[in-house]
């Protein structure tokens, strides 16, 4: 009986390779109750469906494995909980550099940038940013208007 069940699982897992991406995405939604991430490859959808099928039939992770995973997750979450106050964290002998949060520009601030011989002035208000008497939702949209190309607004203005 065990050998027969193993053959059935192997057959079902092999059959996953014959499913279309849309069918695999539908299985993902059924299993995880959400759409698969955008751009996820078909191979990952097959592997996720295969793992779920095997876990359902054979029991998934053991209690000990689930306990070890939970413990590892708790350790990592604890190490990163105070990441705003640390620039570097060492997790299990691996040094992780954490990017500093961008400084928030407060209303009332004035940003000045010279571009192609012209000085551009942006005022920060509660609703966004004022440039040439027009309110913009982001600095990136202003940088695009000034340069005609996509720029990171904070980077363009030196923040």
Coordinates of N, CA and C in Angstrom, one line a residue:
X1 N 0.8 -1.2 0.0 CA 0.0 0.0 0.0 C 0.9 1.3 0.0
X2 N 2.0 1.3 0.8 CA 2.8 2.4 0.9 C 3.5 2.7 -0.5
X3 N 3.9 1.6 -1.1 CA 4.6 1.7 -2.4 C 3.6 2.3 -3.5
X4 N 2.4 1.8 -3.4 CA 1.3 2.3 -4.3 C 1.1 3.8 -4.1
X5 N 1.0 4.2 -2.9 CA 0.7 5.6 -2.6 C 1.9 6.5 -3.1
X6 N 3.1 5.9 -2.9 CA 4.3 6.7 -3.4 C 4.3 6.8 -4.9
X7 N 3.9 5.8 -5.6 CA 3.8 5.9 -7.1 C 2.7 6.9 -7.5
X8 N 1.6 6.9 -6.7 CA 0.5 7.8 -7.1 C 1.0 9.3 -6.9
X9 N 1.7 9.5 -5.8 CA 2.2 10.9 -5.6 C 3.2 11.2 -6.7
X10 N 4.1 10.3 -7.0 CA 5.1 10.6 -8.1 C 4.4 10.9 -9.4
X11 N 3.3 10.1 -9.7 CA 2.6 10.3 -10.9 C 1.9 11.7 -10.9
X12 N 1.3 12.1 -9.8 CA 0.6 13.4 -9.7 C 1.6 14.5 -9.8
X13 N 2.8 14.4 -9.1 CA 3.8 15.4 -9.2 C 4.3 15.6 -10.7
X14 N 4.5 14.4 -11.3 CA 4.9 14.5 -12.7 C 3.9 15.2 -13.6
X15 N 2.6 14.9 -13.3 CA 1.5 15.5 -14.1 C 1.4 17.0 -13.9
X16 N 2.0 17.6 -12.9 CA 2.0 19.0 -12.7 C 2.7 19.7 -13.8
X17 N 3.7 19.0 -14.4 CA 4.5 19.6 -15.5 C 3.7 19.8 -16.8
X18 N 2.6 19.1 -16.8 CA 1.7 19.2 -18.0 C 0.7 20.3 -17.9
X19 N 0.6 20.9 -16.7 CA -0.4 22.0 -16.5 C 0.1 23.3 -17.1
X20 N -0.9 24.1 -17.6 CA -0.5 25.4 -18.1 C -0.2 26.4 -16.9
X21 N 0.5 27.5 -17.2 CA 0.8 28.4 -16.2 C -0.5 28.9 -15.5
X22 N -1.5 29.1 -16.2 CA -2.8 29.6 -15.7 C -3.4 28.6 -14.7
X23 N -3.3 27.3 -15.1 CA -3.8 26.2 -14.2 C -2.9 26.2 -12.9
X24 N -1.6 26.3 -13.1 CA -0.7 26.3 -11.9 C -1.0 27.5 -11.0
X25 N -1.3 28.7 -11.6 CA -1.6 29.9 -10.8 C -2.9 29.7 -10.1
X26 N -3.9 29.0 -10.7 CA -5.1 28.8 -10.0 C -4.9 27.8 -8.8
X27 N -4.0 26.9 -9.0 CA -3.7 26.0 -7.8 C -3.0 26.8 -6.7
X28 N -2.1 27.7 -7.1 CA -1.5 28.5 -6.1 C -2.5 29.3 -5.3
X29 N -3.5 29.9 -6.0 CA -4.5 30.7 -5.3 C -5.3 29.8 -4.4
X30 N -5.6 28.6 -4.8 CA -6.4 27.7 -4.0 C -5.6 27.3 -2.7
X31 N -4.3 27.1 -2.9 CA -3.4 26.7 -1.8 C -3.1 27.8 -0.8
X32 N -2.7 28.9 -1.3 CA -2.2 30.1 -0.5 C -3.3 31.2 -0.3
X33 N -4.4 31.1 -1.0 CA -5.5 32.1 -0.9 C -5.1 33.5 -1.3
X34 N -4.2 33.5 -2.3 CA -3.8 34.8 -2.9 C -3.2 34.5 -4.2
X35 N -3.1 35.5 -5.0 CA -2.5 35.4 -6.4 C -1.0 35.2 -6.2
X36 N -0.4 34.4 -7.1 CA 1.1 34.3 -7.1 C 1.8 35.6 -7.3
X37 N 3.0 35.8 -6.8 CA 3.7 37.1 -7.0 C 3.8 37.3 -8.5
X38 N 3.8 38.6 -8.9 CA 3.9 39.0 -10.3 C 5.3 38.5 -10.8
X39 N 5.3 37.9 -12.0 CA 6.6 37.5 -12.6 C 7.1 36.2 -12.1
X40 N 6.4 35.5 -11.2 CA 6.9 34.2 -10.7 C 7.0 33.2 -11.8
X41 N 8.0 32.5 -11.9 CA 8.2 31.6 -13.0 C 7.4 30.3 -12.8
X42 N 7.1 29.7 -13.9 CA 6.3 28.5 -14.0 C 6.9 27.4 -13.1
X43 N 8.2 27.3 -13.1 CA 8.9 26.3 -12.4 C 8.6 26.4 -10.9
X44 N 8.6 27.6 -10.4 CA 8.3 27.8 -8.9 C 6.8 27.4 -8.6
X45 N 5.9 27.7 -9.6 CA 4.5 27.3 -9.4 C 4.4 25.8 -9.3
X46 N 5.2 25.1 -10.2 CA 5.2 23.6 -10.2 C 5.7 23.1 -8.8
X47 N 6.9 23.7 -8.4 CA 7.5 23.2 -7.1 C 6.6 23.5 -5.9
X48 N 5.9 24.6 -5.9 CA 5.0 24.9 -4.8 C 3.8 23.9 -4.8
X49 N 3.3 23.6 -5.9 CA 2.1 22.7 -6.0 C 2.6 21.3 -5.6
X50 N 3.8 20.9 -6.1 CA 4.3 19.6 -5.7 C 4.6 19.5 -4.2
X51 N 5.2 20.5 -3.6 CA 5.4 20.4 -2.2 C 4.1 20.3 -1.4
X52 N 3.1 21.1 -1.8 CA 1.8 21.1 -1.1 C 1.2 19.7 -1.3
X53 N 1.2 19.1 -2.4 CA 0.7 17.8 -2.7 C 1.3 16.8 -1.8
X54 N 2.7 16.8 -1.7 CA 3.4 15.8 -0.9 C 3.1 16.1 0.6
X55 N 3.1 17.3 1.0 CA 2.9 17.7 2.4 C 1.5 17.2 2.8
X56 N 0.5 17.4 1.9 CA -0.8 17.0 2.3 C -0.9 15.5 2.4
X57 N -0.3 14.7 1.6 CA -0.3 13.3 1.6 C 0.6 12.7 2.7
X58 N 1.8 13.3 2.8 CA 2.8 12.6 3.7 C 2.9 13.4 5.0
X59 N 2.2 14.5 5.2 CA 2.2 15.1 6.5 C 3.0 16.4 6.7
X60 N 3.7 16.8 5.7 CA 4.4 18.1 5.8 C 5.6 18.1 6.8
X61 N 5.9 19.2 7.3 CA 7.0 19.3 8.3 C 6.7 18.6 9.6
X62 N 7.7 18.0 10.2 CA 7.5 17.4 11.5 C 7.3 18.5 12.5
X63 N 6.8 18.1 13.7 CA 6.6 19.0 14.8 C 8.0 19.6 15.1
X64 N 9.0 18.8 15.2 CA 10.4 19.3 15.5 C 10.9 20.3 14.5
X65 N 10.6 20.0 13.2 CA 11.1 21.0 12.1 C 10.3 22.3 12.2
X66 N 9.0 22.2 12.5 CA 8.2 23.5 12.6 C 8.7 24.3 13.8
X67 N 9.1 23.6 14.9 CA 9.6 24.3 16.1 C 10.9 24.9 15.8
X68 N 11.8 24.3 15.1 CA 13.1 24.8 14.7 C 12.9 26.0 13.8
X69 N 12.0 25.9 12.8 CA 11.7 27.1 11.9 C 11.2 28.3 12.7
X70 N 10.2 28.0 13.6 CA 9.7 29.1 14.4 C 10.7 29.8 15.2
X71 N 11.6 29.0 15.8 CA 12.7 29.5 16.6 C 13.6 30.4 15.8
X72 N 14.0 29.9 14.6 CA 14.9 30.6 13.7 C 14.2 32.0 13.3
X73 N 12.9 31.9 12.9 CA 12.2 33.1 12.6 C 12.2 34.1 13.7
X74 N 11.9 33.6 14.9 CA 11.9 34.5 16.1 C 13.3 35.2 16.3
X75 N 14.4 34.4 16.1 CA 15.7 34.9 16.3 C 16.0 36.1 15.3
X76 N 15.6 35.8 14.1 CA 15.9 36.8 13.0 C 15.0 38.1 13.3
X77 N 13.7 37.9 13.6 CA 12.9 39.0 13.9 C 13.4 39.8 15.1
X78 N 13.9 39.2 16.1 CA 14.5 39.9 17.2 C 15.7 40.7 16.9
X79 N 16.6 40.1 16.0 CA 17.8 40.8 15.6 C 17.5 42.0 14.8
X80 N 16.4 42.0 14.0 CA 16.1 43.1 13.1 C 15.1 44.0 13.7
X81 N 14.6 43.7 14.9 CA 13.6 44.6 15.5 C 14.1 46.0 15.8
X82 N 15.4 46.1 16.1 CA 15.9 47.4 16.4 C 16.9 47.9 15.3
X83 N 16.6 47.5 14.1 CA 17.5 47.8 12.9 C 17.5 49.3 12.7
X84 N 16.6 50.1 13.1 CA 16.6 51.5 12.8 C 17.7 52.2 13.6
X85 N 18.1 51.5 14.7 CA 19.1 52.1 15.6 C 20.5 51.6 15.3
X86 N 20.6 50.6 14.4 CA 21.9 49.9 14.1 C 22.1 50.0 12.6
X87 N 23.4 50.2 12.2 CA 23.7 50.2 10.8 C 24.0 48.8 10.3
X88 N 24.6 47.9 11.2 CA 25.0 46.6 10.8 C 24.4 45.6 11.9
X89 N 24.0 44.4 11.4 CA 23.6 43.4 12.3 C 24.3 42.1 11.9
X90 N 24.8 41.4 12.9 CA 25.4 40.1 12.7 C 24.4 39.0 13.0
X91 N 24.0 38.2 12.0 CA 23.0 37.2 12.2 C 23.7 35.9 11.9
X92 N 23.9 35.0 12.9 CA 24.6 33.7 12.6 C 25.9 33.9 11.8
X93 N 26.7 34.8 12.3 CA 28.1 35.0 11.7 C 28.0 35.6 10.3
X94 N 26.9 36.2 9.9 CA 26.7 36.8 8.6 C 26.5 38.3 8.9
X95 N 27.3 39.2 8.3 CA 27.1 40.6 8.6 C 26.1 41.1 7.5
X96 N 25.1 41.8 8.0 CA 24.0 42.3 7.2 C 24.1 43.8 7.3
X97 N 24.3 44.5 6.2 CA 24.2 46.0 6.3 C 22.8 46.4 5.9
X98 N 22.3 47.3 6.8 CA 20.9 47.7 6.6 C 20.9 49.2 6.1
X99 N 20.2 49.4 5.1 CA 20.1 50.8 4.5 C 19.4 51.7 5.5
X100 N 19.9 52.9 5.7 CA 19.3 53.8 6.6 C 18.0 54.4 5.9
X101 N 17.0 54.6 6.7 CA 15.8 55.2 6.2 C 16.1 56.6 5.6
X102 N 15.3 56.9 4.6 CA 15.4 58.2 4.0 C 14.9 59.3 5.0
X103 N 15.6 60.4 5.0 CA 15.1 61.4 5.9 C 13.8 62.0 5.3
X104 N 12.9 62.3 6.2 CA 11.6 62.8 5.8 C 11.8 64.4 5.6
X105 N 11.3 64.9 4.5 CA 11.4 66.4 4.3 C 10.1 66.9 4.9
X106 N 10.3 67.9 5.8 CA 9.1 68.4 6.6 C 8.5 69.6 5.8
X107 N 7.2 69.8 5.9 CA 6.6 70.9 5.3 C 7.3 72.2 5.7
X108 N 7.4 73.1 4.8 CA 8.1 74.4 5.1 C 9.5 74.4 4.5
X109 N 10.1 73.2 4.2 CA 11.4 73.1 3.7 C 11.4 73.6 2.2
X110 N 12.6 74.1 1.8 CA 12.7 74.5 0.4 C 13.9 73.8 -0.2
X111 N 13.7 73.1 -1.3 CA 14.7 72.4 -2.0 C 15.2 73.2 -3.2
X112 N 16.5 73.3 -3.4 CA 17.0 74.0 -4.5 C 18.0 73.1 -5.3
X113 N 17.8 73.1 -6.6 CA 18.7 72.3 -7.5 C 19.0 73.1 -8.8
X114 N 20.3 73.1 -9.1 CA 20.7 73.7 -10.4 C 20.7 72.6 -11.4
X115 N 20.1 72.8 -12.6 CA 20.1 71.8 -13.6 C 20.2 72.5 -14.9
X116 N 21.2 72.2 -15.7 CA 21.5 72.8 -17.0 C 21.5 74.3 -17.0
X117 N 22.1 74.9 -16.0 CA 22.3 76.3 -15.9 C 21.0 77.0 -15.3
X118 N 20.0 76.3 -14.9 CA 18.8 77.0 -14.3 C 18.6 76.5 -12.9
X119 N 18.3 77.4 -12.0 CA 18.0 77.0 -10.6 C 16.5 76.7 -10.5
X120 N 16.3 75.5 -9.9 CA 14.9 75.1 -9.7 C 14.6 75.1 -8.2
X121 N 13.5 75.6 -7.8 CA 13.1 75.7 -6.4 C 11.8 75.0 -6.1
X122 N 11.8 74.1 -5.1 CA 10.7 73.3 -4.7 C 10.4 73.6 -3.3
X123 N 9.1 73.9 -3.0 CA 8.7 74.1 -1.6 C 7.9 72.9 -1.2
X124 N 8.2 72.4 0.1 CA 7.5 71.3 0.6 C 6.3 71.7 1.4
X125 N 5.1 71.2 1.1 CA 3.9 71.5 1.8 C 3.2 70.2 2.3
X126 N 2.2 70.2 3.1 CA 1.5 69.1 3.7 C 1.0 68.2 2.5
X127 N 0.5 68.8 1.5 CA -0.2 68.0 0.4 C 0.8 67.5 -0.7
X128 N 2.1 67.8 -0.5 CA 3.1 67.4 -1.5 C 4.2 68.4 -1.7
X129 N 4.4 68.8 -3.0 CA 5.5 69.7 -3.3 C 5.0 70.7 -4.3
X130 N 5.5 72.0 -4.1 CA 5.1 73.0 -5.0 C 6.3 73.4 -5.9
X131 N 6.0 73.3 -7.2 CA 7.1 73.6 -8.2 C 6.4 74.4 -9.3
X132 N 6.9 75.6 -9.6 CA 6.4 76.5 -10.6 C 4.8 76.7 -10.4
X133 N 4.4 77.0 -9.2 CA 3.0 77.3 -8.8 C 2.1 76.1 -9.0
X134 N 2.6 74.9 -9.1 CA 1.8 73.7 -9.2 C 2.1 72.7 -8.2
X135 N 1.1 72.0 -7.6 CA 1.4 71.0 -6.6 C 1.6 69.7 -7.2
X136 N 2.7 69.0 -6.8 CA 3.0 67.7 -7.3 C 3.0 66.7 -6.2
X137 N 2.6 65.4 -6.4 CA 2.6 64.4 -5.4 C 3.9 63.9 -4.9
X138 N 4.9 64.0 -5.8 CA 6.2 63.4 -5.5 C 7.4 64.2 -6.1
X139 N 8.5 64.1 -5.5 CA 9.7 64.7 -6.0 C 10.1 64.1 -7.3
X140 N 9.8 62.8 -7.5 CA 10.2 62.2 -8.8 C 9.4 62.8 -9.9
X141 N 8.2 63.1 -9.7 CA 7.4 63.7 -10.8 C 8.0 65.1 -11.2
X142 N 8.5 65.8 -10.2 CA 9.1 67.1 -10.5 C 10.5 66.9 -11.2
X143 N 11.2 65.9 -10.7 CA 12.5 65.7 -11.4 C 12.3 65.3 -12.9
X144 N 11.2 64.5 -13.1 CA 10.9 64.1 -14.5 C 10.6 65.3 -15.3
X145 N 9.8 66.3 -14.7 CA 9.4 67.5 -15.5 C 10.7 68.3 -15.8
X146 N 11.6 68.4 -14.8 CA 12.8 69.2 -15.0 C 13.7 68.6 -16.1
X147 N 13.9 67.3 -16.0 CA 15.0 66.6 -16.8 C 14.4 66.0 -18.1
X148 N 13.1 65.7 -18.1 CA 12.5 65.0 -19.2 C 12.8 63.5 -19.2
X149 N 13.4 63.0 -18.1 CA 13.7 61.6 -17.9 C 13.4 61.1 -16.5
X150 N 13.3 59.8 -16.3 CA 12.9 59.3 -15.0 C 14.1 59.4 -14.1
X151 N 13.9 60.0 -12.9 CA 14.9 60.2 -11.9 C 14.2 59.8 -10.6
X152 N 15.0 59.3 -9.6 CA 14.6 59.3 -8.2 C 14.5 60.7 -7.7
X153 N 13.4 61.2 -7.3 CA 13.3 62.5 -6.9 C 14.2 62.9 -5.7
X154 N 14.2 62.0 -4.6 CA 15.0 62.3 -3.5 C 16.5 62.4 -3.9
X155 N 16.9 61.5 -4.8 CA 18.3 61.5 -5.3 C 18.6 62.7 -6.1
X156 N 17.7 63.1 -7.0 CA 17.9 64.3 -7.8 C 18.1 65.5 -7.0
X157 N 17.3 65.6 -5.9 CA 17.4 66.8 -5.0 C 18.4 66.6 -3.9
X158 N 19.2 65.5 -3.9 CA 20.3 65.4 -3.0 C 19.8 64.9 -1.6
X159 N 18.7 64.3 -1.5 CA 18.3 63.8 -0.1 C 18.7 62.4 0.2

